[in-house]
Every structure is written in C-alpha cells, then in structure tokens.
C-alpha positions as CSV (number, residue, x, y, z in Angstrom):
1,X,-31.7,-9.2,0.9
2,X,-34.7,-10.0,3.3
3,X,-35.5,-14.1,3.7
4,X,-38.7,-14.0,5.8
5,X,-39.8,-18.0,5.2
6,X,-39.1,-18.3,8.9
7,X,-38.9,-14.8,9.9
8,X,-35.3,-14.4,9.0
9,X,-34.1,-10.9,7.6
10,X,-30.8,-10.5,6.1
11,X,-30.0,-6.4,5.1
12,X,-27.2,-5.5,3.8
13,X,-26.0,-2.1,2.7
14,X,-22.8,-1.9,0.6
15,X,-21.8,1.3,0.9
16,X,-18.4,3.0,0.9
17,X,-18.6,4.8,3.4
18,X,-20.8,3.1,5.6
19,X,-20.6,-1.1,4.9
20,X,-23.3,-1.7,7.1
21,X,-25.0,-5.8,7.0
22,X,-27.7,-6.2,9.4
23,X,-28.5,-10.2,9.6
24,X,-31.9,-10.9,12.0
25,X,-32.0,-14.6,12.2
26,X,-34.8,-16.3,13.8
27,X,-34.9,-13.1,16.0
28,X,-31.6,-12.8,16.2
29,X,-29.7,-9.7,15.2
30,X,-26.2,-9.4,13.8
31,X,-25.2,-6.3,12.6
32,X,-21.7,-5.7,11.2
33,X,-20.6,-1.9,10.5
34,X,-16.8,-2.5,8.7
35,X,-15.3,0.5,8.7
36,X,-11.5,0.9,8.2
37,X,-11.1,3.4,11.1
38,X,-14.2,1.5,13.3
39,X,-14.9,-1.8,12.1
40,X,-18.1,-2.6,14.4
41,X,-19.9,-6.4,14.2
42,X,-23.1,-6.3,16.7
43,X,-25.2,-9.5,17.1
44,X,-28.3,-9.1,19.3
45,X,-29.7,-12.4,21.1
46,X,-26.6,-14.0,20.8
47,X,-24.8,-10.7,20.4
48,X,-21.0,-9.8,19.3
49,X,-19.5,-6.6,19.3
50,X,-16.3,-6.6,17.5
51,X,-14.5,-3.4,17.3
52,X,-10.9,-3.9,15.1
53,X,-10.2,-0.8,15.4
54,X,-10.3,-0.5,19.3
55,X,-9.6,-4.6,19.1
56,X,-12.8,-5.4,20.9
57,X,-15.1,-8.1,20.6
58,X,-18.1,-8.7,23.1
59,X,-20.5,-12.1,22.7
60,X,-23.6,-12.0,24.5
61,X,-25.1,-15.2,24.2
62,X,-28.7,-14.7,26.0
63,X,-30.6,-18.2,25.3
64,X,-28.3,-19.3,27.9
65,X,-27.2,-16.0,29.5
66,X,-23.6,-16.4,28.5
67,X,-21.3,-13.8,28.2
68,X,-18.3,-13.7,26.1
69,X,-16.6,-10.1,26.4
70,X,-13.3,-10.6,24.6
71,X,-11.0,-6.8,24.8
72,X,-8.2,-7.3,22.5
73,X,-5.3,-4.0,22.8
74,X,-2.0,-4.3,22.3
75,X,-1.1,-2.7,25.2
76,X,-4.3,-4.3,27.2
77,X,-5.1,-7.4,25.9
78,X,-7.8,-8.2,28.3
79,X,-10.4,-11.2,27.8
80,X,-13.5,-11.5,30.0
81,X,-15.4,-14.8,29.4
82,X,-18.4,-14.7,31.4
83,X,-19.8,-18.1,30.7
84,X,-22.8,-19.7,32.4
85,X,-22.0,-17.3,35.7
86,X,-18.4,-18.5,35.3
87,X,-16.1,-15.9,34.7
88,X,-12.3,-15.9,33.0
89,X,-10.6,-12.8,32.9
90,X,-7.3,-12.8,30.8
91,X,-5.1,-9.7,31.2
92,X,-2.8,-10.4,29.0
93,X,-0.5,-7.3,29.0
94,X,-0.1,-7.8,32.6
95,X,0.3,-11.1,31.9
96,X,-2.9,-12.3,34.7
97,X,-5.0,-14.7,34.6
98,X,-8.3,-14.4,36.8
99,X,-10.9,-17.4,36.4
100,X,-13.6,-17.9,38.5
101,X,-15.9,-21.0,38.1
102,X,-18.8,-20.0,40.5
103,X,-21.8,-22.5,39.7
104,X,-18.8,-24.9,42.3
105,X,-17.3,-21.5,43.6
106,X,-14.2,-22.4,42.3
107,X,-11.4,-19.8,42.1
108,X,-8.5,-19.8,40.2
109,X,-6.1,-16.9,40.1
110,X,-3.0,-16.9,37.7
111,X,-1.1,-13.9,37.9
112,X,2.1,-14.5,35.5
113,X,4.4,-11.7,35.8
114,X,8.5,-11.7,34.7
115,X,9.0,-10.1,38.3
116,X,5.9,-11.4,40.2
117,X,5.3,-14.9,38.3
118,X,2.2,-15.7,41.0
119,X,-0.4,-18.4,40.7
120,X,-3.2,-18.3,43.1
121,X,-5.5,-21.5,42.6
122,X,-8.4,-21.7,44.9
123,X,-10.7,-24.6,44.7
124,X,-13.3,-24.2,46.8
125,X,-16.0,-27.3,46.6
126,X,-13.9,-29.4,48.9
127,X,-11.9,-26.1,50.4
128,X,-8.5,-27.3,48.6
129,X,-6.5,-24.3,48.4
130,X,-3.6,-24.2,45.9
131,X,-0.9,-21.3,46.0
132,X,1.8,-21.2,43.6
133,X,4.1,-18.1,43.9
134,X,7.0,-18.7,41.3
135,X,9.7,-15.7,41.3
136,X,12.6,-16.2,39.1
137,X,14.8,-14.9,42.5
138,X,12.8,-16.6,45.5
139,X,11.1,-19.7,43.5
140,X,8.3,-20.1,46.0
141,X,5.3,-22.8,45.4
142,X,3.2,-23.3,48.2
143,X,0.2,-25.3,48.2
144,X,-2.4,-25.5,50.5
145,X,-4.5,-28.8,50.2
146,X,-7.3,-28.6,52.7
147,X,-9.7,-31.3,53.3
148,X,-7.3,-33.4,54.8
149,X,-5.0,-30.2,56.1
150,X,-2.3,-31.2,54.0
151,X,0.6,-28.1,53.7
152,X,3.0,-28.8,51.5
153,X,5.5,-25.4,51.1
154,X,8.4,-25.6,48.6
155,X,11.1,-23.4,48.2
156,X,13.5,-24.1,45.6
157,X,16.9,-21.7,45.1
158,X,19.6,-22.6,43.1
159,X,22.2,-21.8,45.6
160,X,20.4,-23.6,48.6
161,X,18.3,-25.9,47.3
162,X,15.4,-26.0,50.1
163,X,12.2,-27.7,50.0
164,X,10.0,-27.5,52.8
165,X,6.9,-29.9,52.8
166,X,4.3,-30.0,55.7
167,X,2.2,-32.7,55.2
168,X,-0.3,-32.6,58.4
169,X,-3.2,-35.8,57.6
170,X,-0.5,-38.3,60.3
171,X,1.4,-35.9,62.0
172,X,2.3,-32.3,62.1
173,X,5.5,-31.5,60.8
174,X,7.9,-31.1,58.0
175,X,10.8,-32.4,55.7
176,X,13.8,-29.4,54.9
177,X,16.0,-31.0,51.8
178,X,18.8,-28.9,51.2
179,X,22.2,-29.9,49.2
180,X,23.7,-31.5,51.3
181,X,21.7,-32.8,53.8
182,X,17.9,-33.7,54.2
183,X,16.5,-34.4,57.3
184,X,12.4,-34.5,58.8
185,X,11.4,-32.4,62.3
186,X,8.2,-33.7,63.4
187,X,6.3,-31.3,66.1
C-alpha cells in the first residue's frame, strides 16, 4: 500500500516469516517487524521500538525532543521516560522509583523496597527537601522543608511510639511524643 497525496507511504509486507509493515507518515517512519520469537515495532520521527519478546518498547518523540524508553522484563521491569529533559526512571523489580523533573530541577527519588521501603523527594525550585525512609522495623519519615528551615523528623515504632518533630521558622527545638508521655525541649 503506498498513499503519497501528502507524501505518506504505507508498506506492508505479509510474510510468514518476516511480517514486516513499514508506515512513513508525513515523514514519519513506523516500522513494525512481528515476529513470534522478536516482535520489533520501530517508528522514526516520533519513533517506538517495541520488542515483546525482550519486553521493550522505546518512544522517541523528536518534534519535541521527547523521549519515552519504556524496558519491560519480568525480572527488570525498568521504565525510562525522558520527557521534555524530564526524566522518570521506574525499576520496577527493585521496586525504585527515580524521577527527575529538570526544566525546575526538581528531584524526586522513590526507592520502595520490602526491606528498604525509602523515599527520597527533593524539590529543589524553593530548596524544599523531603526525605521519607519508611522500614517496616524502624518506621522512619523525615522531612526536610527548607525555605523556612523547617525539620520535621518522625519516628514511629509500635512498641515506643516516638515522634520527633523539629520545626525551626520560631524557635529551634523539638516535640518527643511517646505512649505515655509527650513533652517539647526547646534549645
């Protein structure tokens, strides 16, 4: 099939073996190989790689310089979004979560692990730092807030029952809540 009215070119080859369809729209370029042991989709100026077989699928998406690189495995699982110079990495065998938004140089960093459990947000256009540790056995958040230096540092056990909050904008010091009593300690 080839559909040239505006330059658009559609091939496609059936074959058993092969199962190749090449698609050039408006310059753009999509070629799909299916194959049972490859299974290959390429689009050029707005490209996609798809690969079943290895579970991977790339999008390139050049008008705007976007990249979409999606790596699906069953024992990696990892998906890369690179979109507009921001960038989201997914691991999702290890269970981590990596995005960073850099057009505001924002960072956030999830790392989710049954042992580890760790969530790292940085957000960096007003310097606010977020750190979120959660550990079935320690059950640590702490959270950084910076433009007005505000700590705030919680620890939460089941058989003590601590939180610890600094909270620095008035005065420097912090609050301990446990079971059975709560008090403040200013410094």
């Amino acid at each position: 099939m080839l559909w040239r009215p505006r330059l658009d070119i559609v091939v496609m080859l059936w074959r058993p073996r092969l199962d190749i369809v090449v698609v050039l729209w408006r310059l753009d370029i999509v070629v799909m190989l299916w194959r049972p042991r490859r299974d290959i989709v390429v689009m050029l100026l707005d490209i996609v790689v798809m690969l079943w077989r290895l579970d991977i699928v790339v999008m390139l998406w050049t008008p705007r310089l976007d990249i979409v690189v999606m790596l699906w495995r069953h024992r990696l699982d990892i998906v890369v979004m690179l979109w507009r110079l921001d960038i989201v990495v997914m691991l999702w065998r290890l269970d981590i979560v990596v995005m960073l938004w850099t057009p505001r140089l924002d960072i956030v960093v999830m790392l989710w692990r049954p042992r580890l459990d760790i969530v790292v947000m940085l957000w960096r256009p007003r310097l606010d730092i977020v750190v979120m540790l959660w550990i079935p056995r320690l059950d640590i958040v702490v959270m950084l807030w910076r433009p007005r230096l505000d700590i705030v540092v919680m620890l939460w056990r089941p058989r003590l029952d601590i939180v610890v909050m600094l909270w620095r904008p008035r005065h420097i010091g912090y609050v301990v809540e446990t079971r059975h009593s709560s008090y403040v300690v200013e410094t």
